[in-house]
Short mmCIF file of C-alpha atoms in Angstrom, two decimals:
data_model
loop_
_atom_site.label_atom_id
_atom_site.label_comp_id
_atom_site.label_asym_id
_atom_site.label_seq_id
_atom_site.Cartn_x
_atom_site.Cartn_y
_atom_site.Cartn_z
CA MET A 1 93.07 132.25 151.26
CA SER A 2 90.53 129.60 150.31
CA LEU A 3 87.07 130.72 149.24
CA LEU A 4 85.85 127.89 151.45
CA ALA A 5 87.37 129.37 154.62
CA PRO A 6 84.10 131.09 155.66
CA TRP A 7 82.37 127.72 155.45
CA PHE A 8 84.99 125.54 157.14
CA TYR A 9 85.71 128.12 159.87
CA ARG A 10 82.15 129.31 160.48
CA SER A 11 81.80 127.41 163.78
CA LEU A 12 85.17 128.78 164.99
CA LEU A 13 84.09 132.40 164.60
CA VAL A 14 81.60 132.05 167.45
CA GLU A 15 81.98 130.60 170.94
CA ASN A 16 83.49 127.12 170.59
CA SER A 17 85.62 124.52 172.38
CA ILE A 18 88.68 124.80 170.11
CA LEU A 19 89.78 128.44 169.77
CA GLU A 20 89.67 131.65 171.71
CA CYS A 21 88.07 134.56 169.86
CA PRO A 22 90.66 136.05 167.42
CA GLU A 23 91.97 139.56 168.13
CA THR A 24 92.56 142.02 165.27
CA PHE A 25 94.38 145.33 164.96
CA ALA A 26 95.77 147.60 162.24
CA VAL A 27 99.47 147.61 161.34
CA GLU A 28 101.71 149.54 158.96
CA VAL A 29 104.89 148.19 157.39
CA LEU A 30 107.98 149.96 156.07
CA ASN A 31 106.63 150.21 152.51
CA ASN A 32 103.82 152.38 153.97
CA LYS A 33 101.13 149.79 153.27
CA ASN A 34 98.39 149.24 155.84
CA TYR A 35 97.33 145.77 156.91
CA HIS A 36 95.14 143.99 159.42
CA GLU A 37 96.79 141.55 161.79
CA ALA A 38 94.92 138.83 163.66
CA LEU A 39 96.06 136.75 166.63
CA CYS A 40 94.43 133.53 167.71
CA SER A 41 94.98 130.87 170.35
CA LEU A 42 93.83 127.38 171.18
CA LYS A 43 91.80 126.77 174.30
CA LYS A 44 94.06 126.10 177.26
CA GLU A 45 93.05 122.46 177.56
CA LEU A 46 94.37 121.75 174.04
CA LYS A 47 97.83 123.19 174.73
CA PRO A 48 100.52 120.86 176.16
CA ASP A 49 102.52 121.84 179.22
CA TRP A 50 105.86 121.26 177.45
CA ILE A 51 105.56 124.45 175.39
CA SER A 52 108.39 126.87 176.12
CA PRO A 53 106.77 130.32 176.34
CA SER A 54 108.41 133.32 174.71
CA ALA A 55 109.11 136.42 176.78
CA ILE A 56 109.07 138.55 173.62
CA TYR A 57 106.23 137.30 171.44
CA SER A 58 102.63 136.86 172.53
CA GLY A 59 101.50 133.48 173.79
CA LYS A 60 99.16 133.14 170.84
CA ASP A 61 99.28 130.03 168.67
CA GLY A 62 98.52 131.65 165.33
CA SER A 63 98.81 134.96 163.52
CA GLY A 64 97.69 136.23 160.15
CA THR A 65 98.16 139.44 158.20
CA SER A 66 96.26 140.75 155.19
CA GLU A 67 94.89 143.90 153.64
CA TYR A 68 91.49 142.44 154.51
CA LYS A 69 90.48 141.81 158.11
CA ASN A 70 88.51 138.62 157.42
CA ILE A 71 91.42 137.03 155.54
CA ALA A 72 93.81 137.95 158.36
CA VAL A 73 91.45 136.14 160.75
CA TYR A 74 91.23 133.06 158.52
CA LYS A 75 95.03 132.94 158.27
CA ALA A 76 95.37 133.18 162.05
CA ILE A 77 92.85 130.38 162.52
CA SER A 78 94.71 128.21 159.99
CA GLU A 79 98.00 128.68 161.80
CA THR A 80 96.35 127.95 165.14
CA LEU A 81 94.87 124.70 163.82
CA GLU A 82 98.30 123.85 162.39
CA ARG A 83 99.72 124.27 165.90
CA TRP A 84 96.98 122.00 167.26
CA ALA A 85 98.09 119.27 164.86
CA PHE A 86 101.73 119.86 165.83
CA TYR A 87 101.01 119.65 169.55
CA GLU A 88 99.03 116.43 169.14
CA ILE A 89 101.32 114.56 166.74
CA ALA A 90 104.72 115.70 168.04
CA ASP A 91 103.79 114.35 171.48
CA SER A 92 102.41 111.02 170.25
CA LYS A 93 103.59 107.60 169.09
CA ASP A 94 103.39 108.94 165.50
CA ALA A 95 106.03 111.64 166.07
CA LYS A 96 108.77 109.69 164.27
CA LYS A 97 106.47 109.01 161.31
CA PHE A 98 106.39 112.76 160.64
CA SER A 99 110.09 113.32 161.51
CA PHE A 100 109.37 115.26 164.68
CA ASP A 101 112.17 113.24 166.28
CA LEU A 102 114.61 114.91 163.85
CA ASN A 103 112.96 118.34 163.68
CA PRO A 104 110.69 118.99 166.70
CA SER A 105 109.29 122.24 165.33
CA THR A 106 106.56 123.51 163.02
CA THR A 107 109.01 123.75 160.11
CA GLY A 108 107.37 122.45 156.94
CA LEU A 109 103.87 122.46 158.43
CA ALA A 110 100.96 124.20 156.73
CA ALA A 111 97.20 124.23 157.20
CA TYR A 112 94.65 125.21 154.57
CA PRO A 113 90.85 124.95 154.56
CA GLY A 114 90.09 123.08 151.35
CA LEU A 115 88.29 120.05 149.99
CA ASN A 116 91.64 118.32 149.59
CA ALA A 117 95.18 118.81 150.90
CA LYS A 118 96.71 120.12 147.65
CA LYS A 119 97.08 123.75 148.77
CA ALA A 120 98.23 122.79 152.27
CA ARG A 121 100.98 120.69 150.69
CA GLU A 122 102.00 123.51 148.32
CA ASN A 123 102.33 125.92 151.26
CA ALA A 124 104.23 123.32 153.29
CA ILE A 125 106.73 122.89 150.44
CA ILE A 126 107.42 126.64 150.35
CA GLU A 127 108.00 126.77 154.10
CA ALA A 128 110.23 123.68 154.04
CA GLN A 129 112.37 125.13 151.27
CA GLU A 130 112.64 128.50 153.02
CA ARG A 131 113.77 126.98 156.33
CA TRP A 132 116.19 124.52 154.72
CA ALA A 133 117.75 127.33 152.68
CA LEU A 134 118.13 129.58 155.72
CA GLN A 135 119.95 126.84 157.64
CA GLU A 136 122.23 125.98 154.73
CA PHE A 137 123.03 129.63 154.05
CA TRP A 138 124.08 130.01 157.68
CA ARG A 139 126.27 126.90 157.34
CA GLY A 140 128.01 128.54 154.37
CA ASN A 141 126.55 126.24 151.73
CA LEU A 142 124.38 128.61 149.67
CA PRO A 143 125.06 131.87 147.81
CA ILE A 144 123.29 135.13 148.54
CA VAL A 145 122.71 138.32 146.59
CA GLU A 146 121.51 141.77 147.67
CA HIS A 147 118.68 143.57 145.87
CA LEU A 148 118.12 147.31 145.91
CA ASN A 149 115.03 148.63 147.69
CA LYS A 150 113.59 152.03 148.53
CA VAL A 151 113.50 151.73 152.33
CA GLU A 152 116.23 153.55 154.24
CA ASN A 153 118.45 151.36 156.45
CA LEU A 154 116.91 148.18 155.01
CA HIS A 155 118.95 145.49 153.28
CA HIS A 156 117.13 142.96 151.11
CA PHE A 157 119.07 139.78 150.47
CA GLU A 158 117.97 136.74 148.48
CA ILE A 159 119.22 133.26 149.33
CA LEU A 160 119.86 131.52 146.02
CA THR A 161 118.93 127.88 145.41
CA ASP A 162 117.98 125.75 142.42
CA MET A 163 114.53 125.07 143.88
CA LYS A 164 111.90 126.33 141.45
CA GLN A 165 108.89 126.74 143.76
CA VAL A 166 110.30 129.42 146.03
CA ARG A 167 112.23 132.70 146.18
CA ILE A 168 113.63 133.49 149.62
CA SER A 169 113.99 137.02 151.01
CA LEU A 170 116.14 137.81 154.02
CA LEU A 171 115.87 141.31 155.51
CA SER A 172 118.16 143.22 157.83
CA TYR A 173 117.06 146.59 159.22
CA GLN A 174 118.74 149.04 161.55
CA SER A 175 116.57 151.08 163.92
CA GLY A 176 118.81 153.34 165.98
CA SER A 177 121.30 151.04 167.71
CA GLN A 178 119.05 147.99 167.30
CA PHE A 179 119.18 145.52 164.41
CA LEU A 180 116.09 143.62 163.26
CA TYR A 181 115.54 140.82 160.78
CA ALA A 182 112.92 138.86 158.90
CA PHE A 183 112.79 136.15 156.28
CA ALA A 184 110.10 134.69 154.04
CA GLY A 185 109.71 132.38 151.11
CA ASP A 186 107.13 132.70 148.33
CA ASN A 187 106.57 131.90 144.67
CA SER A 188 108.05 135.23 143.52
CA LEU A 189 110.68 137.62 144.85
CA GLU A 190 108.11 140.43 145.02
CA ASN A 191 105.83 138.33 147.23
CA SER A 192 108.61 137.02 149.45
CA PHE A 193 109.88 140.58 149.97
CA GLU A 194 106.41 141.82 150.94
CA HIS A 195 105.83 138.92 153.31
CA ALA A 196 109.24 139.46 154.89
CA LEU A 197 108.36 143.15 155.39
CA ILE A 198 105.21 142.08 157.23
CA GLU A 199 107.26 139.78 159.44
CA LEU A 200 109.79 142.57 160.00
CA SER A 201 107.04 144.94 161.15
CA ARG A 202 105.98 142.34 163.72
CA ASN A 203 109.54 142.02 165.01
CA MET A 204 109.87 145.80 165.14
CA ARG A 205 106.77 146.08 167.32
CA VAL A 206 107.78 143.41 169.81
CA MET A 207 111.45 144.38 169.95
CA SER A 208 110.72 148.07 170.54
CA LYS A 209 109.85 147.06 174.11
CA PHE A 210 113.22 145.38 174.67
CA LYS A 211 115.87 147.84 173.47
CA LYS A 212 117.55 148.05 176.87
CA GLU A 213 117.41 144.30 177.46
CA SER A 214 119.12 143.40 174.18
CA LYS A 215 122.56 143.76 175.76
CA ASN A 216 121.56 141.21 178.38
CA TYR A 217 120.36 138.56 175.94
CA GLU A 218 121.71 135.74 178.14
CA LYS A 219 119.03 136.40 180.77
CA PHE A 220 116.32 135.18 178.38
CA GLU A 221 115.44 131.51 178.83
CA GLU A 222 113.82 130.57 175.51
CA ILE A 223 116.46 130.02 172.81
CA SER A 224 114.57 131.89 170.07
CA ASP A 225 114.26 134.91 172.37
CA LYS A 226 117.96 134.73 173.18
CA ARG A 227 118.88 134.57 169.49
CA LEU A 228 116.59 137.42 168.55
CA MET A 229 118.14 139.56 171.27
CA PHE A 230 121.71 138.59 170.42
CA PHE A 231 121.34 139.44 166.73
CA SER A 232 119.74 142.77 167.61
CA THR A 233 123.08 143.89 169.09
CA PRO A 234 126.07 145.23 167.11
CA GLU A 235 127.93 142.03 168.02
CA GLY A 236 125.18 139.87 166.57
CA ASN A 237 124.82 142.05 163.48
CA ASN A 238 128.55 141.83 162.84
CA LEU A 239 128.26 138.03 162.85
CA PHE A 240 125.31 138.29 160.45
CA LYS A 241 127.32 140.52 158.10
CA ASP A 242 130.27 138.12 158.27
CA LYS A 243 127.98 135.32 157.10
CA ILE A 244 126.70 137.51 154.25
CA ASN A 245 130.20 138.50 153.16
CA SER A 246 131.58 134.96 153.36
CA ALA A 247 128.63 133.25 151.68
CA SER A 248 129.38 130.52 149.18
CA LYS A 249 129.66 131.50 145.52
CA SER A 250 127.72 128.41 144.47
CA GLN A 251 125.23 125.91 145.88
CA LYS A 252 127.22 123.27 147.76
CA THR A 253 124.38 121.08 148.96
CA LYS A 254 121.06 119.65 147.84
CA PRO A 255 117.92 119.11 149.94
CA THR A 256 116.99 115.57 150.99
CA LEU A 257 113.27 115.03 151.48
CA ILE A 258 112.42 113.09 154.67
CA CYS A 259 108.68 113.75 155.13
CA ASP A 260 105.79 114.36 152.74
CA LYS A 261 102.59 113.42 154.60
CA GLU A 262 99.22 114.70 155.72
CA LEU A 263 98.57 115.00 159.45
CA THR A 264 95.12 113.65 160.22
CA GLY A 265 93.16 114.26 163.39
CA PRO A 266 90.23 116.16 164.89
CA TRP A 267 91.32 119.34 163.07
CA ASN A 268 90.32 117.75 159.76
CA GLN A 269 86.73 118.89 160.10
CA TYR A 270 88.08 122.43 159.69
CA THR A 271 91.28 122.24 157.67
CA LYS A 272 93.93 120.07 156.01
CA VAL A 273 97.42 119.94 157.55
CA TRP A 274 100.54 118.75 155.73
CA ARG A 275 104.19 118.32 156.61
CA TYR A 276 106.90 118.56 153.98
CA LEU A 277 110.38 118.44 155.43
CA TYR A 278 114.00 118.26 154.35
CA ASP A 279 116.83 116.76 156.36
CA ASN A 280 119.19 119.23 158.07
CA SER A 281 116.55 121.94 158.34
CA TYR A 282 116.86 122.17 162.12
CA PRO A 283 119.51 124.27 163.92
CA ASP A 284 122.73 122.39 164.69
CA SER A 285 122.30 123.22 168.38
CA ASP A 286 119.33 123.82 170.67
CA SER A 287 121.37 126.04 172.95
CA ASP A 288 123.70 128.06 170.67
CA HIS A 289 122.36 131.62 170.60
CA THR A 290 124.67 132.56 167.71
CA ILE A 291 122.65 130.48 165.19
CA PHE A 292 120.42 132.70 163.05
CA MET A 293 117.03 131.02 163.49
CA PHE A 294 114.11 132.46 165.42
#
C-alpha cells in the first residue's frame, strides 16, 4: 500500500460525507497466518438503486486484508472509492468509453492513492489478466496445472497463460460436504496463492452460514450468490472437476485489449482509479448459474 495513503485518506478516517467508518476484525486463514480484515461502505446517497444486493456477502462496498490493521483499512477505502468511480461512470454517458457496455462490472478496475496513476494501472492490469484467464479457462481455452500444498483437502491450481505480469491461482477446498473456491492473480505464484487463501477464508466464513441452503441454490436471486451456492454442492464440484480434467493442453486464445484509461471524478482528491480490460472477460450469460464466476 502507498506510503501516501495516510495523507490522501486522512479526511476519510474521521466523520465525512463519502464513507462510513471502516469496521475491522481479526481473521485466520488455512496456512495458520493471522490477518486483519477491514470492511468499508459508501454513504447511502452515493450508492445507486440499481445495485443487486447479495444475500451471502455483506452490503459493504470495499474490503481489505493485511497483517497490519491500518493497511487493511487503507485497502478497504481504496476498494470503496473504486466502487464509487464504478457506480458513477457505469451509469453515465461515458459508460461506453470505458467498455461498461461490454463488461458492466468492476473487472479490471483498481484504485491506488498515489501522486500519479502508475500503480493503479499496474493493479488494474493484474486484475484484468486474472479475470480474462478465468473466463477463458472455463471456456476450455487455457491449460491448467496443479501444485502441491500443505493444507489438507485443498487443491491449488494455476491457470497458465503467456502473460508475464501475472500468475493466477485457483483454489478448491472441501469442508465436510461443502465445496469452496477462490482465485487471485499476482506478480508471483507465492503471492497469488496467499491472496487466494485470504479470499478463500472470506468465502469459508460467509458460506458456513448457508450449508443447508446450498442444495436450494435456485432460490437465491443474485446470480453470483446462485453460482457460489451451486458450486458448493457435489454437483457443482463435479462440473468444476470436469473443467479441470478437460482443460486445454495449450493456450488457444490471446487477450484483446479494449480499455486502458483513467477514470476521473470527485474521487481523484483521494485516489487514482484505472480500468484495464480485455474483450471476452465477462461471463457468456448473466443468468447461467453453471458458469464459474462469482
